[in-house]
């Protein structure tokens, strides 16, 4: 009898396969990084074939690490970096261009052109999203316009589009499908009908025939080939939606914040979409089988852990990302400096594609320790901005913030986060909540778990950080951050 559910977590910098048991505990894990391709400033690409190779490697690795085989796995859940766009040949499975990553800003001219005719929010009523380089739709349009022959081939039905979830499911099962959470990140899906919107497709000149079928987040899409041959692929959620589900934020008003390459806060708003007037995204939270869709408000931050990687890879300040906490802890504060990491513009709540990164307040007193600390604090400041917007939009004041992702093991950052938002910050027992959410969705679809109440029983608190900073100091620091952000505008 199967005793595990497998989750494939296809992220921005690496791909992982994790096996979970019935208690939601990690049994085995395998992880492989893939290349980051930067053809020119503002462009970020991945090799989709390399990612598929890495996916097969980590599946085999996780099974080997657990001493398991396909018969031990009840179902497979997929979670993925969202908005990263692949177009491939239906006949051969070969991409016609590298995957264009969510951080990529090459579609700025397309978005500006569309906004000129109706404003940046012209599609917000239908999609919950502003016109921004972040989303998949403009990326598809760019590929169709810039790869020779692509548009004609797409119109003939020879090309397929997918975010990374669709790419993996297609390679695993041969099925061309996505779920509502990933579809909601394209600027092409109507939030109410949960189907592709014909007017938006026409606006972006995208043939419907190349788009995947939109399904729920928990149902059997097909059966896997390869090392997990015959196992149903039954869960699909974009990474941030999967983390919301993995954190068991099943009730309206419950929120989580994921600290990864970027930083993403989602608030469950129930079964009706809540429009944002404060720069947030209205998005799908999840949809389990035939149950009503659950919506969320999202605050998206482009650069969080990526800033630590930049300190490591571009400046050589540290050898491993984990060393940043030791470097930052050598000083009591940032020495009066702020690091605004607008490397890909600013996402929520500003949506300024013209912004670029800035390090402000520099004096001769400042050293590498202050810079490391300012880099960590940037994530906490950006989270505070998103939380403020979320409380204004929802009318819900958070009493605690559930956190997950790689940066939540950084005690210095988590304490500063609690101080800045003035509510307890809570890390769960299982910090792999993104993969866990995908596993939960897949497990529900095949009866490995029976209901959401059973999943809630698996959640446990590992650590809690309590606010310690005075209100005066908190607001003084935050006012300095807000001033620093304005210095990043109008560069691009």
Coordinates of C-alpha atoms in Angstrom, one line a residue:
X1 CA 0.0 0.0 0.0
X2 CA 1.4 3.4 -0.9
X3 CA 2.9 5.3 2.1
X4 CA 4.2 8.5 0.5
X5 CA 3.1 11.4 -1.7
X6 CA 5.8 12.9 -3.9
X7 CA 6.1 16.7 -4.5
X8 CA 8.1 18.1 -7.3
X9 CA 9.0 21.7 -6.4
X10 CA 10.3 23.4 -9.5
X11 CA 11.8 26.7 -8.3
X12 CA 13.6 29.7 -9.7
X13 CA 17.1 28.4 -8.9
X14 CA 16.6 24.7 -8.4
X15 CA 14.3 21.7 -8.6
X16 CA 13.5 19.4 -5.8
X17 CA 11.6 16.2 -5.2
X18 CA 10.4 15.5 -1.7
X19 CA 8.6 12.5 -0.3
X20 CA 6.1 13.1 2.5
X21 CA 4.5 10.6 4.8
X22 CA 0.9 10.7 6.1
X23 CA 1.9 13.0 9.0
X24 CA 3.2 15.5 6.5
X25 CA 6.8 14.8 7.5
X26 CA 9.8 14.9 5.0
X27 CA 11.0 11.4 4.4
X28 CA 13.5 12.0 1.6
X29 CA 14.7 14.9 -0.5
X30 CA 16.8 15.5 -3.6
X31 CA 17.7 18.8 -5.1
X32 CA 19.5 20.0 -8.2
X33 CA 20.3 23.6 -9.3
X34 CA 20.0 24.8 -12.9
X35 CA 21.7 27.7 -14.8
X36 CA 20.5 31.3 -14.6
X37 CA 21.0 32.8 -18.1
X38 CA 21.3 36.6 -18.5
X39 CA 21.5 37.4 -22.2
X40 CA 21.4 41.2 -21.5
X41 CA 20.5 43.6 -18.7
X42 CA 16.9 42.9 -17.5
X43 CA 16.7 39.6 -19.3
X44 CA 16.5 36.3 -17.3
X45 CA 16.1 32.9 -19.0
X46 CA 16.2 29.2 -18.1
X47 CA 16.8 26.2 -20.3
X48 CA 13.5 24.3 -20.0
X49 CA 15.1 21.0 -21.2
X50 CA 17.8 21.3 -18.5
X51 CA 15.0 21.8 -15.9
X52 CA 13.2 18.6 -17.2
X53 CA 16.5 16.7 -16.9
X54 CA 17.0 18.0 -13.4
X55 CA 13.4 17.0 -12.5
X56 CA 14.1 13.4 -13.6
X57 CA 17.3 13.4 -11.6
X58 CA 15.6 14.5 -8.4
X59 CA 12.8 12.1 -8.7
X60 CA 15.3 9.2 -9.0
X61 CA 17.3 10.7 -6.1
X62 CA 14.4 11.1 -3.7
X63 CA 13.3 7.5 -4.4
X64 CA 16.8 6.2 -3.8
X65 CA 17.3 8.3 -0.6
X66 CA 14.0 6.8 0.8
X67 CA 14.8 3.3 -0.5
X68 CA 11.4 3.5 -2.2
X69 CA 9.9 2.7 -5.6
X70 CA 7.0 3.9 -7.6
X71 CA 4.5 1.5 -5.9
X72 CA 5.2 3.2 -2.6
X73 CA 4.0 6.6 -3.9
X74 CA 0.2 7.3 -3.9
X75 CA 0.3 10.5 -6.0
X76 CA 2.5 13.3 -7.4
X77 CA 2.0 17.0 -6.7
X78 CA 3.6 19.7 -8.8
X79 CA 4.5 23.2 -7.5
X80 CA 6.4 25.7 -9.6
X81 CA 8.0 29.1 -10.1
X82 CA 5.1 31.0 -11.5
X83 CA 4.9 33.2 -14.7
X84 CA 8.0 31.6 -16.1
X85 CA 7.0 31.0 -19.7
X86 CA 7.8 28.2 -22.1
X87 CA 6.6 27.7 -25.7
X88 CA 7.4 24.3 -27.3
X89 CA 6.7 22.2 -30.3
X90 CA 3.8 19.9 -29.9
X91 CA 5.3 17.3 -32.2
X92 CA 8.9 17.1 -30.8
X93 CA 8.6 18.6 -27.3
X94 CA 11.5 20.9 -28.0
X95 CA 11.2 24.5 -26.8
X96 CA 11.4 27.1 -29.5
X97 CA 13.2 29.6 -27.1
X98 CA 14.6 29.5 -23.6
X99 CA 12.0 29.8 -20.8
X100 CA 11.5 33.5 -20.0
X101 CA 11.7 33.9 -16.2
X102 CA 9.2 35.8 -14.1
X103 CA 11.9 38.3 -13.1
X104 CA 12.6 39.2 -16.8
X105 CA 11.7 42.8 -17.8
X106 CA 12.0 42.6 -21.7
X107 CA 8.2 42.9 -22.1
X108 CA 8.2 46.5 -20.7
X109 CA 7.5 48.0 -24.1
X110 CA 4.6 45.6 -24.7
X111 CA 3.1 46.4 -21.2
X112 CA 3.6 50.2 -21.7
X113 CA 1.9 50.0 -25.1
X114 CA -1.1 48.3 -23.6
X115 CA -1.2 50.6 -20.7
X116 CA -1.1 53.7 -22.9
X117 CA -4.5 52.8 -24.3
X118 CA -6.3 52.2 -21.0
X119 CA -4.0 52.5 -18.0
X120 CA -1.9 50.0 -16.1
X121 CA -5.1 48.6 -14.5
X122 CA -7.2 48.1 -17.6
X123 CA -7.2 44.3 -17.1
X124 CA -7.5 44.3 -13.3
X125 CA -11.3 43.9 -13.2
X126 CA -11.1 40.6 -15.1
X127 CA -7.7 39.3 -14.0
X128 CA -6.9 40.9 -10.6
X129 CA -3.5 41.9 -12.0
X130 CA -1.9 45.1 -13.3
X131 CA -0.1 45.2 -16.6
X132 CA 3.4 44.3 -15.7
X133 CA 6.4 42.4 -17.1
X134 CA 5.9 39.9 -14.2
X135 CA 3.1 38.0 -15.9
X136 CA 3.1 35.3 -18.6
X137 CA 0.8 36.8 -21.3
X138 CA 3.2 39.5 -22.5
X139 CA 6.0 37.0 -22.5
X140 CA 4.1 34.7 -24.8
X141 CA 3.4 37.7 -27.1
X142 CA 7.2 38.5 -27.1
X143 CA 8.1 35.0 -28.1
X144 CA 5.5 34.9 -30.9
X145 CA 6.7 38.2 -32.2
X146 CA 10.5 37.6 -32.0
X147 CA 11.0 33.9 -32.8
X148 CA 10.8 33.6 -36.6
X149 CA 7.7 31.7 -37.8
X150 CA 6.4 31.3 -34.2
X151 CA 3.1 33.1 -34.7
X152 CA 2.2 31.2 -37.8
X153 CA 3.1 27.9 -36.2
X154 CA 1.1 28.8 -33.1
X155 CA -2.0 29.6 -35.1
X156 CA -1.7 26.3 -36.9
X157 CA -1.7 24.5 -33.6
X158 CA 1.9 23.4 -33.8
X159 CA 3.1 25.1 -30.6
X160 CA 2.1 24.8 -26.9
X161 CA 2.4 27.3 -24.1
X162 CA 2.9 26.5 -20.4
X163 CA 4.1 27.9 -17.2
X164 CA 6.6 25.5 -15.6
X165 CA 3.8 23.4 -14.1
X166 CA 2.4 22.7 -17.5
X167 CA 5.8 21.9 -19.0
X168 CA 6.5 19.3 -16.3
X169 CA 3.0 17.7 -16.4
X170 CA 3.2 17.5 -20.2
X171 CA 6.6 15.8 -20.0
X172 CA 5.5 13.5 -17.2
X173 CA 2.1 12.5 -18.6
X174 CA 1.6 13.9 -22.1
X175 CA -1.4 16.0 -20.9
X176 CA -1.5 19.7 -21.7
X177 CA -3.0 21.1 -18.5
X178 CA -2.6 23.8 -15.9
X179 CA -4.5 24.7 -12.7
X180 CA -6.4 27.8 -11.8
X181 CA -3.6 29.3 -9.7
X182 CA -1.1 29.2 -12.5
X183 CA -3.6 30.3 -15.1
X184 CA -4.4 33.3 -12.9
X185 CA -0.8 34.6 -13.3
X186 CA -1.0 35.0 -17.1
X187 CA -3.2 38.1 -17.5
X188 CA -5.3 35.8 -19.7
X189 CA -7.7 34.0 -17.3
X190 CA -11.0 35.5 -16.1
X191 CA -11.1 35.4 -12.3
X192 CA -14.9 34.7 -12.2
X193 CA -15.3 32.2 -15.1
X194 CA -11.9 30.5 -14.4
X195 CA -11.5 30.2 -18.2
X196 CA -9.3 31.9 -20.8
X197 CA -10.8 35.4 -21.6
X198 CA -11.3 35.9 -25.3
X199 CA -11.0 39.7 -25.2
X200 CA -7.6 39.4 -23.4
X201 CA -6.4 36.8 -25.8
X202 CA -7.2 39.1 -28.7
X203 CA -5.6 42.1 -27.0
X204 CA -2.3 40.2 -26.6
X205 CA -2.6 38.4 -30.0
X206 CA -2.4 35.0 -28.4
X207 CA -4.1 32.0 -30.2
X208 CA -6.2 30.1 -27.7
X209 CA -5.2 26.8 -29.4
X210 CA -1.8 27.0 -27.8
X211 CA -3.1 27.3 -24.2
X212 CA -3.5 24.4 -21.8
X213 CA -6.8 23.2 -20.3
X214 CA -7.5 24.9 -17.0
X215 CA -8.2 22.4 -14.2
X216 CA -8.6 22.5 -10.4
X217 CA -5.6 22.3 -8.1
X218 CA -6.4 18.7 -7.0
X219 CA -7.5 16.1 -9.5
X220 CA -5.9 13.3 -11.5
X221 CA -4.4 15.0 -14.7
X222 CA -2.7 11.9 -16.0
X223 CA -0.3 9.1 -14.9
X224 CA 3.5 9.5 -14.9
X225 CA 6.1 7.8 -17.1
X226 CA 9.6 7.1 -16.0
X227 CA 10.8 6.4 -12.5
X228 CA 7.4 7.1 -11.1
X229 CA 5.6 5.2 -13.9
X230 CA 1.9 4.7 -13.3
X231 CA 1.7 7.1 -10.4
X232 CA -1.2 9.6 -10.8
X233 CA -0.1 13.3 -11.2
X234 CA -2.9 14.8 -9.1
X235 CA -1.9 18.1 -7.6
X236 CA -0.8 21.4 -9.2
X237 CA -0.3 24.8 -7.6
X238 CA 1.9 27.8 -8.2
X239 CA 4.5 27.9 -5.5
X240 CA 3.0 30.7 -3.4
X241 CA -0.5 29.2 -3.5
X242 CA 1.0 25.8 -2.5
X243 CA 2.6 27.4 0.5
X244 CA -0.7 29.0 1.5
X245 CA -2.3 25.5 1.3
X246 CA 0.7 23.8 3.0
X247 CA 0.5 26.3 5.9
X248 CA -3.2 25.2 6.2
X249 CA -4.5 28.8 5.7
X250 CA -7.9 27.4 4.9
X251 CA -10.0 30.1 6.5
X252 CA -10.6 33.7 5.3
X253 CA -8.2 36.0 7.1
X254 CA -5.3 33.5 7.4
X255 CA -2.1 34.6 5.8
X256 CA 1.4 33.3 5.1
X257 CA 4.7 34.9 3.9
X258 CA 7.2 32.9 1.9
X259 CA 10.8 34.0 1.9
X260 CA 12.5 32.6 -1.2
X261 CA 14.2 34.1 -4.2
X262 CA 11.4 36.6 -4.0
X263 CA 9.0 37.2 -1.1
X264 CA 5.3 36.6 -1.3
X265 CA 2.5 37.2 1.2
X266 CA -0.9 35.7 0.5
X267 CA -4.1 36.3 2.5
X268 CA -7.0 33.9 2.1
X269 CA -10.1 36.0 1.3
X270 CA -12.6 33.2 0.9
X271 CA -14.7 32.2 -2.1
X272 CA -15.1 35.7 -3.6
X273 CA -12.3 37.8 -5.2
X274 CA -11.4 41.0 -3.3
X275 CA -10.3 43.9 -5.5
X276 CA -7.2 45.7 -4.4
X277 CA -7.0 49.5 -4.2
X278 CA -3.5 49.4 -2.6
X279 CA -1.2 47.8 -5.2
X280 CA -1.9 44.1 -4.3
X281 CA -2.8 41.3 -6.7
X282 CA -6.2 39.5 -6.6
X283 CA -5.4 35.9 -7.3
X284 CA -6.6 32.4 -6.9
X285 CA -5.7 30.8 -3.6
X286 CA -6.5 27.2 -4.7
X287 CA -9.4 25.0 -5.9
X288 CA -9.8 21.5 -4.6
X289 CA -11.6 19.2 -7.0
X290 CA -15.3 20.3 -7.5
X291 CA -15.3 22.6 -4.4
X292 CA -15.6 26.3 -4.9
X293 CA -12.5 28.2 -5.8
X294 CA -10.8 30.1 -2.9
X295 CA -9.3 33.5 -3.6
X296 CA -6.4 35.4 -2.1
X297 CA -4.8 38.8 -2.0
X298 CA -1.1 38.7 -2.7
X299 CA 1.8 41.0 -2.2
X300 CA 4.7 40.1 -4.5
X301 CA 8.3 41.2 -3.8
X302 CA 10.7 40.5 -6.6
X303 CA 14.0 40.3 -4.7
X304 CA 14.5 38.7 -1.3
X305 CA 16.8 35.7 -1.0
X306 CA 18.1 36.7 -4.5
X307 CA 19.7 39.7 -2.8
X308 CA 21.7 37.4 -0.6
X309 CA 22.7 35.3 -3.6
X310 CA 23.8 38.6 -5.3
X311 CA 26.1 39.4 -2.3
X312 CA 27.5 35.8 -2.7
X313 CA 27.8 35.5 -6.4
X314 CA 28.4 39.1 -7.7
X315 CA 30.3 40.7 -4.8
X316 CA 31.9 37.6 -3.2
X317 CA 31.1 38.9 0.3
X318 CA 30.1 35.4 1.5
X319 CA 30.8 31.9 0.2
X320 CA 27.5 30.4 1.3
X321 CA 24.1 32.2 1.6
X322 CA 23.8 30.9 5.2
X323 CA 26.9 33.0 6.1
X324 CA 25.0 36.3 5.7
X325 CA 23.5 36.1 9.2
X326 CA 26.9 35.9 10.9
X327 CA 28.2 38.8 8.8
X328 CA 25.1 40.9 9.6
X329 CA 25.1 40.0 13.3
X330 CA 28.5 41.6 13.8
X331 CA 26.8 45.0 14.0
X332 CA 23.8 46.2 16.0
X333 CA 22.1 47.9 13.1
X334 CA 22.6 48.9 9.5
X335 CA 24.6 52.0 10.3
X336 CA 21.9 54.2 8.8
X337 CA 21.9 52.7 5.3
X338 CA 19.0 51.2 3.3
X339 CA 19.4 48.7 0.4
X340 CA 16.4 48.8 -2.0
X341 CA 16.8 45.8 -4.3
X342 CA 14.8 47.0 -7.3
X343 CA 16.9 44.9 -9.7
X344 CA 13.8 43.9 -11.6
X345 CA 11.8 47.1 -10.9
X346 CA 9.5 47.2 -7.8
X347 CA 6.5 44.9 -7.5
X348 CA 3.8 45.4 -4.8
X349 CA 2.7 47.9 -3.8
X350 CA 4.4 50.2 -6.3
X351 CA 4.5 48.3 -9.7
X352 CA 7.3 50.5 -11.0
X353 CA 9.2 48.8 -13.9
X354 CA 11.4 52.0 -14.1
X355 CA 12.9 51.5 -10.6
X356 CA 16.4 50.2 -10.1
X357 CA 18.4 49.1 -7.1
X358 CA 19.9 51.6 -4.7
X359 CA 22.1 51.6 -1.6
X360 CA 21.5 54.9 0.2
X361 CA 22.7 56.7 3.3
X362 CA 26.3 55.7 2.8
X363 CA 29.1 57.1 4.9
X364 CA 32.8 56.2 5.6
X365 CA 31.5 54.4 8.7
X366 CA 29.7 51.8 6.7
X367 CA 31.4 48.4 6.2
X368 CA 30.4 45.0 4.8
X369 CA 28.6 44.0 8.0
X370 CA 26.2 47.0 7.6
X371 CA 25.6 46.1 3.9
X372 CA 24.8 42.5 4.8
X373 CA 22.4 43.7 7.5
X374 CA 20.7 46.2 5.2
X375 CA 20.3 43.4 2.6
X376 CA 18.4 41.3 5.2
X377 CA 16.4 44.1 6.5
X378 CA 15.2 45.0 3.0
X379 CA 13.1 41.9 2.9
X380 CA 11.5 42.8 6.2
X381 CA 10.7 46.4 5.1
X382 CA 9.2 45.2 1.9
X383 CA 7.0 42.7 3.8
X384 CA 5.8 45.6 6.1
X385 CA 4.7 47.6 3.0
X386 CA 2.8 44.6 1.7
X387 CA 1.2 43.9 5.1
X388 CA 0.1 47.5 5.4
X389 CA -1.6 47.3 2.0
X390 CA -3.2 44.0 2.8
X391 CA -4.8 45.3 6.0
X392 CA -6.2 48.3 4.1
X393 CA -7.7 46.2 1.3
X394 CA -9.1 43.4 3.5
X395 CA -10.0 45.2 6.7
X396 CA -8.4 42.3 8.5
X397 CA -5.7 43.1 11.0
X398 CA -3.3 40.1 11.3
X399 CA -2.6 38.8 14.8
X400 CA 0.3 36.6 13.7
X401 CA 2.4 35.9 10.5
X402 CA 3.0 32.3 9.4
X403 CA 6.3 32.2 7.6
X404 CA 8.2 29.6 5.4
X405 CA 10.9 29.4 2.8
X406 CA 14.7 29.2 3.0
X407 CA 15.2 32.5 4.8
X408 CA 13.1 31.6 7.9
X409 CA 16.0 29.9 9.5
X410 CA 17.7 33.3 9.7
X411 CA 16.9 34.4 13.3
X412 CA 18.2 37.9 12.9
X413 CA 15.9 38.5 9.9
X414 CA 12.9 36.9 11.6
X415 CA 13.3 38.9 14.8
X416 CA 13.6 42.1 12.8
X417 CA 10.5 41.1 10.8
X418 CA 8.5 40.6 14.0
X419 CA 9.7 44.0 15.3
X420 CA 8.8 45.7 12.1
X421 CA 5.3 44.3 11.7
X422 CA 4.6 44.2 15.4
X423 CA 3.0 40.8 15.5
X424 CA 4.5 37.4 16.3
X425 CA 6.2 35.6 13.5
X426 CA 5.7 31.8 13.5
X427 CA 7.7 29.1 11.7
X428 CA 5.9 25.7 11.3
X429 CA 7.4 22.4 12.2
X430 CA 7.6 21.5 8.5
X431 CA 9.2 24.5 6.8
X432 CA 8.9 22.8 3.4
X433 CA 5.4 24.2 3.1
X434 CA 5.5 24.9 -0.7
X435 CA 6.2 21.3 -1.5
X436 CA 3.9 20.1 1.3
X437 CA 1.0 22.1 -0.2
X438 CA 1.4 20.4 -3.6
X439 CA 1.6 17.0 -1.8
X440 CA -1.5 17.8 0.2
X441 CA -3.5 18.7 -3.0
X442 CA -2.4 15.5 -4.7
X443 CA -3.1 13.4 -1.7
X444 CA -6.6 14.8 -1.3
X445 CA -7.3 14.0 -5.0
X446 CA -6.5 10.3 -4.5
X447 CA -7.8 9.8 -0.9
X448 CA -4.4 9.6 0.8
X449 CA -5.8 12.4 3.0
X450 CA -9.5 12.7 3.6
X451 CA -10.1 16.4 4.2
X452 CA -8.7 19.7 5.3
X453 CA -9.3 19.0 9.0
X454 CA -6.9 16.1 8.8
X455 CA -4.3 18.4 7.2
X456 CA -4.7 21.0 10.0
X457 CA -3.8 18.3 12.5
X458 CA -0.3 17.9 10.8
X459 CA 0.5 21.6 11.3
X460 CA 2.7 22.4 14.3
X461 CA 4.7 25.5 15.6
X462 CA 8.5 25.1 15.6
X463 CA 9.5 28.6 16.6
X464 CA 8.0 32.0 17.4
X465 CA 9.6 35.5 17.4
X466 CA 7.9 38.1 19.6
X467 CA 8.2 41.9 18.8
X468 CA 10.7 43.7 21.0
X469 CA 11.3 47.1 19.3
X470 CA 9.7 50.3 20.6
X471 CA 7.0 51.9 18.4
X472 CA 9.0 55.1 18.0
X473 CA 12.1 53.2 16.8
X474 CA 10.0 51.0 14.4
X475 CA 8.3 54.0 12.7
X476 CA 11.6 55.9 12.5
X477 CA 13.3 53.1 10.7
X478 CA 10.2 52.5 8.4
X479 CA 10.0 56.2 7.5
X480 CA 13.7 56.0 6.4
X481 CA 12.9 53.0 4.2
X482 CA 10.0 54.8 2.5
X483 CA 12.3 57.7 1.7
X484 CA 14.9 55.4 0.3
X485 CA 12.4 53.7 -2.0
X486 CA 11.6 57.0 -3.7
X487 CA 15.3 57.2 -4.7
X488 CA 14.9 54.2 -7.0
X489 CA 12.2 55.6 -9.3
X490 CA 12.7 56.8 -12.9
X491 CA 16.0 55.1 -13.7
X492 CA 14.9 52.8 -16.6

